[in-house]
């Protein structure tokens, strides 16, 4: 049993994939030789499916527009072709950086990477099964995430003990005491974000969120 487990989520290997031309693949680890590639998704999924992926896994505000552009520019086989497709409906620079080409490409590539490697399912297994088994009572689970989906999952597992959106998770008896199923964790403190000084040294830290939870006796 361990006293501390640190999970640093969201691998940076594909953070800058949009800046280098190469095969539109994105498979890694056990998925490297099998399964869907990013090209398969871009070329075979319909516009509505792509829109849902970009909205759910990338928080893309223009998911519908981007999905339509990808469908209109098929077939796509390289990262540059995907960037070029996105560029047909996205300005290179925008007053709101979030809506510029670089930021939009980052969210689209991130969304595809999550789907290709089933990262949401891996996250569920790590939080729901692995961490509760490894961490000793009173130990700490420390999670650093870089994407809103991962932070929401972290918050939910630490608060509710499950990644499922279930009703009446916080069941109480007539005295106000918790009466639901045992929870594996209890949040410790509030979420932490990088200070201005840290961001100046490491710009990637801007989106990082750190959460800590204590392992309960369940």
PDB file of C-alpha atoms in Angstrom:
ATOM      1  CA  UNK A   1       0.000   0.000   0.000  1.00  0.00           C
ATOM      2  CA  UNK A   2       1.170   3.534  -0.789  1.00  0.00           C
ATOM      3  CA  UNK A   3       0.896   6.739   1.183  1.00  0.00           C
ATOM      4  CA  UNK A   4       0.976   9.029  -1.843  1.00  0.00           C
ATOM      5  CA  UNK A   5       0.061   8.686  -5.507  1.00  0.00           C
ATOM      6  CA  UNK A   6       0.693  11.501  -7.987  1.00  0.00           C
ATOM      7  CA  UNK A   7      -1.137  11.406 -11.315  1.00  0.00           C
ATOM      8  CA  UNK A   8      -0.010  13.880 -13.987  1.00  0.00           C
ATOM      9  CA  UNK A   9      -2.635  13.669 -16.697  1.00  0.00           C
ATOM     10  CA  UNK A  10      -2.679  14.674 -20.360  1.00  0.00           C
ATOM     11  CA  UNK A  11       0.556  13.586 -22.021  1.00  0.00           C
ATOM     12  CA  UNK A  12       2.247  16.372 -23.938  1.00  0.00           C
ATOM     13  CA  UNK A  13       3.484  14.154 -26.782  1.00  0.00           C
ATOM     14  CA  UNK A  14       0.753  15.416 -29.110  1.00  0.00           C
ATOM     15  CA  UNK A  15       0.447  18.963 -27.798  1.00  0.00           C
ATOM     16  CA  UNK A  16       2.350  20.293 -30.765  1.00  0.00           C
ATOM     17  CA  UNK A  17       1.363  17.684 -33.340  1.00  0.00           C
ATOM     18  CA  UNK A  18      -0.412  20.392 -35.296  1.00  0.00           C
ATOM     19  CA  UNK A  19       2.905  22.178 -35.837  1.00  0.00           C
ATOM     20  CA  UNK A  20       4.587  19.219 -37.543  1.00  0.00           C
ATOM     21  CA  UNK A  21       3.389  17.435 -40.647  1.00  0.00           C
ATOM     22  CA  UNK A  22       3.056  13.688 -40.352  1.00  0.00           C
ATOM     23  CA  UNK A  23       0.598  10.798 -40.573  1.00  0.00           C
ATOM     24  CA  UNK A  24      -2.785  11.531 -38.983  1.00  0.00           C
ATOM     25  CA  UNK A  25      -2.479   8.640 -36.536  1.00  0.00           C
ATOM     26  CA  UNK A  26      -2.119   9.544 -32.820  1.00  0.00           C
ATOM     27  CA  UNK A  27      -2.173   5.949 -31.569  1.00  0.00           C
ATOM     28  CA  UNK A  28       0.221   5.209 -28.739  1.00  0.00           C
ATOM     29  CA  UNK A  29       0.974   2.507 -26.201  1.00  0.00           C
ATOM     30  CA  UNK A  30      -1.087  -0.659 -26.621  1.00  0.00           C
ATOM     31  CA  UNK A  31      -3.129   1.028 -29.342  1.00  0.00           C
ATOM     32  CA  UNK A  32      -0.094   1.764 -31.545  1.00  0.00           C
ATOM     33  CA  UNK A  33      -0.540  -1.273 -33.794  1.00  0.00           C
ATOM     34  CA  UNK A  34      -4.319  -1.605 -33.783  1.00  0.00           C
ATOM     35  CA  UNK A  35      -7.543   0.305 -33.422  1.00  0.00           C
ATOM     36  CA  UNK A  36      -8.807   3.501 -35.014  1.00  0.00           C
ATOM     37  CA  UNK A  37      -6.438   6.206 -36.149  1.00  0.00           C
ATOM     38  CA  UNK A  38      -7.227   9.913 -36.097  1.00  0.00           C
ATOM     39  CA  UNK A  39      -7.520   9.718 -39.891  1.00  0.00           C
ATOM     40  CA  UNK A  40     -10.157   6.992 -39.579  1.00  0.00           C
ATOM     41  CA  UNK A  41     -12.214   9.225 -37.293  1.00  0.00           C
ATOM     42  CA  UNK A  42     -11.873  12.313 -39.489  1.00  0.00           C
ATOM     43  CA  UNK A  43     -12.730  10.415 -42.665  1.00  0.00           C
ATOM     44  CA  UNK A  44     -15.396   7.988 -41.468  1.00  0.00           C
ATOM     45  CA  UNK A  45     -17.336   9.656 -38.663  1.00  0.00           C
ATOM     46  CA  UNK A  46     -20.258  11.845 -39.692  1.00  0.00           C
ATOM     47  CA  UNK A  47     -20.440  15.550 -38.945  1.00  0.00           C
ATOM     48  CA  UNK A  48     -22.615  15.141 -35.837  1.00  0.00           C
ATOM     49  CA  UNK A  49     -20.266  12.541 -34.332  1.00  0.00           C
ATOM     50  CA  UNK A  50     -17.253  14.778 -34.923  1.00  0.00           C
ATOM     51  CA  UNK A  51     -19.079  17.740 -33.438  1.00  0.00           C
ATOM     52  CA  UNK A  52     -19.854  15.782 -30.267  1.00  0.00           C
ATOM     53  CA  UNK A  53     -16.234  14.638 -29.938  1.00  0.00           C
ATOM     54  CA  UNK A  54     -14.820  18.156 -30.285  1.00  0.00           C
ATOM     55  CA  UNK A  55     -17.383  19.598 -27.906  1.00  0.00           C
ATOM     56  CA  UNK A  56     -17.105  16.924 -25.188  1.00  0.00           C
ATOM     57  CA  UNK A  57     -13.384  16.204 -25.236  1.00  0.00           C
ATOM     58  CA  UNK A  58     -12.020  19.546 -26.389  1.00  0.00           C
ATOM     59  CA  UNK A  59     -14.537  22.095 -25.118  1.00  0.00           C
ATOM     60  CA  UNK A  60     -14.413  23.476 -28.652  1.00  0.00           C
ATOM     61  CA  UNK A  61     -16.806  26.478 -28.877  1.00  0.00           C
ATOM     62  CA  UNK A  62     -17.081  26.145 -32.680  1.00  0.00           C
ATOM     63  CA  UNK A  63     -17.370  22.373 -32.796  1.00  0.00           C
ATOM     64  CA  UNK A  64     -20.131  22.350 -35.410  1.00  0.00           C
ATOM     65  CA  UNK A  65     -18.248  24.658 -37.783  1.00  0.00           C
ATOM     66  CA  UNK A  66     -14.972  22.771 -37.431  1.00  0.00           C
ATOM     67  CA  UNK A  67     -16.666  19.393 -37.901  1.00  0.00           C
ATOM     68  CA  UNK A  68     -18.350  20.633 -41.082  1.00  0.00           C
ATOM     69  CA  UNK A  69     -15.018  21.892 -42.441  1.00  0.00           C
ATOM     70  CA  UNK A  70     -13.357  18.532 -41.826  1.00  0.00           C
ATOM     71  CA  UNK A  71     -16.157  16.662 -43.588  1.00  0.00           C
ATOM     72  CA  UNK A  72     -15.979  19.090 -46.532  1.00  0.00           C
ATOM     73  CA  UNK A  73     -12.217  18.584 -46.949  1.00  0.00           C
ATOM     74  CA  UNK A  74     -12.082  14.803 -46.843  1.00  0.00           C
ATOM     75  CA  UNK A  75     -10.088  12.662 -47.308  1.00  0.00           C
ATOM     76  CA  UNK A  76      -7.461  13.657 -44.741  1.00  0.00           C
ATOM     77  CA  UNK A  77      -4.299  11.625 -44.195  1.00  0.00           C
ATOM     78  CA  UNK A  78      -1.764  14.002 -42.614  1.00  0.00           C
ATOM     79  CA  UNK A  79      -1.722  16.430 -39.707  1.00  0.00           C
ATOM     80  CA  UNK A  80      -1.119  19.325 -42.107  1.00  0.00           C
ATOM     81  CA  UNK A  81      -4.227  18.426 -44.099  1.00  0.00           C
ATOM     82  CA  UNK A  82      -6.272  18.483 -40.896  1.00  0.00           C
ATOM     83  CA  UNK A  83      -4.805  21.861 -39.917  1.00  0.00           C
ATOM     84  CA  UNK A  84      -5.535  23.206 -43.402  1.00  0.00           C
ATOM     85  CA  UNK A  85      -9.136  21.998 -43.153  1.00  0.00           C
ATOM     86  CA  UNK A  86      -9.581  23.735 -39.802  1.00  0.00           C
ATOM     87  CA  UNK A  87      -7.928  26.865 -41.220  1.00  0.00           C
ATOM     88  CA  UNK A  88     -10.672  27.224 -43.844  1.00  0.00           C
ATOM     89  CA  UNK A  89     -13.085  28.285 -41.092  1.00  0.00           C
ATOM     90  CA  UNK A  90     -10.687  29.615 -38.449  1.00  0.00           C
ATOM     91  CA  UNK A  91      -8.652  32.843 -38.501  1.00  0.00           C
ATOM     92  CA  UNK A  92      -4.924  32.568 -37.919  1.00  0.00           C
ATOM     93  CA  UNK A  93      -5.236  35.221 -35.245  1.00  0.00           C
ATOM     94  CA  UNK A  94      -8.249  36.333 -33.224  1.00  0.00           C
ATOM     95  CA  UNK A  95      -8.869  38.936 -30.532  1.00  0.00           C
ATOM     96  CA  UNK A  96      -9.818  36.041 -28.309  1.00  0.00           C
ATOM     97  CA  UNK A  97      -6.865  33.644 -28.501  1.00  0.00           C
ATOM     98  CA  UNK A  98      -9.230  30.787 -27.715  1.00  0.00           C
ATOM     99  CA  UNK A  99     -10.810  31.239 -31.156  1.00  0.00           C
ATOM    100  CA  UNK A 100      -7.576  31.475 -33.132  1.00  0.00           C
ATOM    101  CA  UNK A 101      -6.135  28.721 -35.316  1.00  0.00           C
ATOM    102  CA  UNK A 102      -3.464  27.519 -32.886  1.00  0.00           C
ATOM    103  CA  UNK A 103      -5.850  27.126 -29.954  1.00  0.00           C
ATOM    104  CA  UNK A 104      -8.553  25.531 -32.107  1.00  0.00           C
ATOM    105  CA  UNK A 105      -6.133  22.993 -33.575  1.00  0.00           C
ATOM    106  CA  UNK A 106      -4.864  22.138 -30.103  1.00  0.00           C
ATOM    107  CA  UNK A 107      -8.399  21.334 -28.928  1.00  0.00           C
ATOM    108  CA  UNK A 108      -9.239  19.289 -32.032  1.00  0.00           C
ATOM    109  CA  UNK A 109      -6.009  17.265 -31.856  1.00  0.00           C
ATOM    110  CA  UNK A 110      -6.557  16.729 -28.138  1.00  0.00           C
ATOM    111  CA  UNK A 111     -10.091  15.454 -28.742  1.00  0.00           C
ATOM    112  CA  UNK A 112      -8.924  13.014 -31.394  1.00  0.00           C
ATOM    113  CA  UNK A 113      -6.090  11.757 -29.192  1.00  0.00           C
ATOM    114  CA  UNK A 114      -8.489  11.042 -26.329  1.00  0.00           C
ATOM    115  CA  UNK A 115     -10.819   9.029 -28.566  1.00  0.00           C
ATOM    116  CA  UNK A 116      -8.066   7.156 -30.431  1.00  0.00           C
ATOM    117  CA  UNK A 117      -6.436   5.994 -27.177  1.00  0.00           C
ATOM    118  CA  UNK A 118      -9.653   5.605 -25.131  1.00  0.00           C
ATOM    119  CA  UNK A 119      -8.152   7.909 -22.512  1.00  0.00           C
ATOM    120  CA  UNK A 120     -11.523   8.521 -20.854  1.00  0.00           C
ATOM    121  CA  UNK A 121     -11.891   4.787 -20.141  1.00  0.00           C
ATOM    122  CA  UNK A 122      -8.309   4.556 -18.877  1.00  0.00           C
ATOM    123  CA  UNK A 123      -8.960   7.508 -16.573  1.00  0.00           C
ATOM    124  CA  UNK A 124     -12.097   5.825 -15.231  1.00  0.00           C
ATOM    125  CA  UNK A 125     -10.196   2.613 -14.479  1.00  0.00           C
ATOM    126  CA  UNK A 126      -7.291   4.409 -12.786  1.00  0.00           C
ATOM    127  CA  UNK A 127      -9.490   6.559 -10.563  1.00  0.00           C
ATOM    128  CA  UNK A 128     -12.198   4.012  -9.764  1.00  0.00           C
ATOM    129  CA  UNK A 129     -10.129   0.835  -9.428  1.00  0.00           C
ATOM    130  CA  UNK A 130      -6.373   1.327  -9.287  1.00  0.00           C
ATOM    131  CA  UNK A 131      -5.978   4.308  -6.954  1.00  0.00           C
ATOM    132  CA  UNK A 132      -8.418   3.127  -4.244  1.00  0.00           C
ATOM    133  CA  UNK A 133      -6.613  -0.225  -4.206  1.00  0.00           C
ATOM    134  CA  UNK A 134      -3.097   1.213  -4.004  1.00  0.00           C
ATOM    135  CA  UNK A 135      -3.515   4.031  -1.508  1.00  0.00           C
ATOM    136  CA  UNK A 136      -3.432   3.352   2.237  1.00  0.00           C
ATOM    137  CA  UNK A 137      -6.052   4.816   4.573  1.00  0.00           C
ATOM    138  CA  UNK A 138      -5.091   8.413   5.286  1.00  0.00           C
ATOM    139  CA  UNK A 139      -2.886   8.526   2.191  1.00  0.00           C
ATOM    140  CA  UNK A 140      -3.122  11.178  -0.481  1.00  0.00           C
ATOM    141  CA  UNK A 141      -4.157  11.127  -4.101  1.00  0.00           C
ATOM    142  CA  UNK A 142      -2.639  14.109  -5.920  1.00  0.00           C
ATOM    143  CA  UNK A 143      -3.833  14.808  -9.450  1.00  0.00           C
ATOM    144  CA  UNK A 144      -2.549  17.425 -11.890  1.00  0.00           C
ATOM    145  CA  UNK A 145      -4.730  17.825 -14.967  1.00  0.00           C
ATOM    146  CA  UNK A 146      -4.446  20.069 -18.016  1.00  0.00           C
ATOM    147  CA  UNK A 147      -7.871  19.619 -19.562  1.00  0.00           C
ATOM    148  CA  UNK A 148     -11.322  20.472 -18.249  1.00  0.00           C
ATOM    149  CA  UNK A 149     -12.660  16.957 -18.895  1.00  0.00           C
ATOM    150  CA  UNK A 150      -9.889  15.449 -16.783  1.00  0.00           C
ATOM    151  CA  UNK A 151     -10.370  18.032 -14.035  1.00  0.00           C
ATOM    152  CA  UNK A 152     -14.116  17.343 -13.921  1.00  0.00           C
ATOM    153  CA  UNK A 153     -13.404  13.623 -13.623  1.00  0.00           C
ATOM    154  CA  UNK A 154     -10.881  14.277 -10.853  1.00  0.00           C
ATOM    155  CA  UNK A 155     -13.304  16.477  -8.937  1.00  0.00           C
ATOM    156  CA  UNK A 156     -16.115  13.931  -9.276  1.00  0.00           C
ATOM    157  CA  UNK A 157     -14.090  10.935  -8.088  1.00  0.00           C
ATOM    158  CA  UNK A 158     -12.694  12.870  -5.136  1.00  0.00           C
ATOM    159  CA  UNK A 159     -16.084  14.263  -4.134  1.00  0.00           C
ATOM    160  CA  UNK A 160     -18.522  11.487  -5.073  1.00  0.00           C
ATOM    161  CA  UNK A 161     -16.368   8.388  -5.370  1.00  0.00           C
ATOM    162  CA  UNK A 162     -17.606   7.734  -8.902  1.00  0.00           C
ATOM    163  CA  UNK A 163     -17.235   9.176 -12.376  1.00  0.00           C
ATOM    164  CA  UNK A 164     -20.866   8.481 -13.141  1.00  0.00           C
ATOM    165  CA  UNK A 165     -23.319  11.367 -13.013  1.00  0.00           C
ATOM    166  CA  UNK A 166     -25.662   9.809 -10.482  1.00  0.00           C
ATOM    167  CA  UNK A 167     -28.422  11.523  -8.592  1.00  0.00           C
ATOM    168  CA  UNK A 168     -28.566  11.575  -4.813  1.00  0.00           C
ATOM    169  CA  UNK A 169     -24.860  10.811  -4.512  1.00  0.00           C
ATOM    170  CA  UNK A 170     -24.723  12.807  -1.288  1.00  0.00           C
ATOM    171  CA  UNK A 171     -27.443  10.894   0.560  1.00  0.00           C
ATOM    172  CA  UNK A 172     -28.189  12.145   4.088  1.00  0.00           C
ATOM    173  CA  UNK A 173     -30.202  10.782   6.996  1.00  0.00           C
ATOM    174  CA  UNK A 174     -32.701  12.874   8.948  1.00  0.00           C
ATOM    175  CA  UNK A 175     -29.841  14.238  11.058  1.00  0.00           C
ATOM    176  CA  UNK A 176     -27.832  15.425   8.059  1.00  0.00           C
ATOM    177  CA  UNK A 177     -25.223  12.668   8.275  1.00  0.00           C
ATOM    178  CA  UNK A 178     -23.985  11.022   5.095  1.00  0.00           C
ATOM    179  CA  UNK A 179     -25.868   7.748   4.573  1.00  0.00           C
ATOM    180  CA  UNK A 180     -24.868   6.730   1.062  1.00  0.00           C
ATOM    181  CA  UNK A 181     -22.377   4.086  -0.092  1.00  0.00           C
ATOM    182  CA  UNK A 182     -18.805   4.374   1.228  1.00  0.00           C
ATOM    183  CA  UNK A 183     -16.663   6.945  -0.562  1.00  0.00           C
ATOM    184  CA  UNK A 184     -13.001   6.155  -1.224  1.00  0.00           C
ATOM    185  CA  UNK A 185     -11.761   9.750  -1.031  1.00  0.00           C
ATOM    186  CA  UNK A 186     -12.330  13.093   0.650  1.00  0.00           C
ATOM    187  CA  UNK A 187     -11.192  16.326  -1.045  1.00  0.00           C
ATOM    188  CA  UNK A 188      -8.449  18.182   0.823  1.00  0.00           C
ATOM    189  CA  UNK A 189      -8.458  21.955   0.340  1.00  0.00           C
ATOM    190  CA  UNK A 190      -9.381  23.756  -2.841  1.00  0.00           C
ATOM    191  CA  UNK A 191      -8.005  23.244  -6.313  1.00  0.00           C
ATOM    192  CA  UNK A 192      -4.705  24.981  -7.003  1.00  0.00           C
ATOM    193  CA  UNK A 193      -3.629  26.790 -10.162  1.00  0.00           C
ATOM    194  CA  UNK A 194      -0.223  28.038 -11.182  1.00  0.00           C
ATOM    195  CA  UNK A 195       0.797  31.481  -9.964  1.00  0.00           C
ATOM    196  CA  UNK A 196       1.609  34.226 -12.434  1.00  0.00           C
ATOM    197  CA  UNK A 197       5.319  33.787 -11.768  1.00  0.00           C
ATOM    198  CA  UNK A 198       5.111  30.066 -12.593  1.00  0.00           C
ATOM    199  CA  UNK A 199       3.264  30.708 -15.852  1.00  0.00           C
ATOM    200  CA  UNK A 200       5.897  33.228 -16.922  1.00  0.00           C
ATOM    201  CA  UNK A 201       8.593  30.571 -16.494  1.00  0.00           C
ATOM    202  CA  UNK A 202       6.486  27.719 -17.902  1.00  0.00           C
ATOM    203  CA  UNK A 203       3.570  28.876 -20.104  1.00  0.00           C
ATOM    204  CA  UNK A 204       2.176  25.328 -20.246  1.00  0.00           C
ATOM    205  CA  UNK A 205       1.375  25.587 -16.544  1.00  0.00           C
ATOM    206  CA  UNK A 206      -1.387  28.086 -17.357  1.00  0.00           C
ATOM    207  CA  UNK A 207      -3.984  25.353 -17.811  1.00  0.00           C
ATOM    208  CA  UNK A 208      -2.747  23.072 -15.022  1.00  0.00           C
ATOM    209  CA  UNK A 209      -5.072  22.311 -12.098  1.00  0.00           C
ATOM    210  CA  UNK A 210      -3.910  20.496  -8.959  1.00  0.00           C
ATOM    211  CA  UNK A 211      -6.328  18.660  -6.647  1.00  0.00           C
ATOM    212  CA  UNK A 212      -5.636  16.596  -3.524  1.00  0.00           C
ATOM    213  CA  UNK A 213      -7.799  14.000  -1.776  1.00  0.00           C
ATOM    214  CA  UNK A 214      -7.411  11.805   1.329  1.00  0.00           C
ATOM    215  CA  UNK A 215      -8.045   8.067   1.153  1.00  0.00           C
ATOM    216  CA  UNK A 216     -10.874   7.102   3.492  1.00  0.00           C
ATOM    217  CA  UNK A 217     -11.469   3.782   5.233  1.00  0.00           C
ATOM    218  CA  UNK A 218     -14.085   2.190   3.011  1.00  0.00           C
TER     219      UNK A 218
END
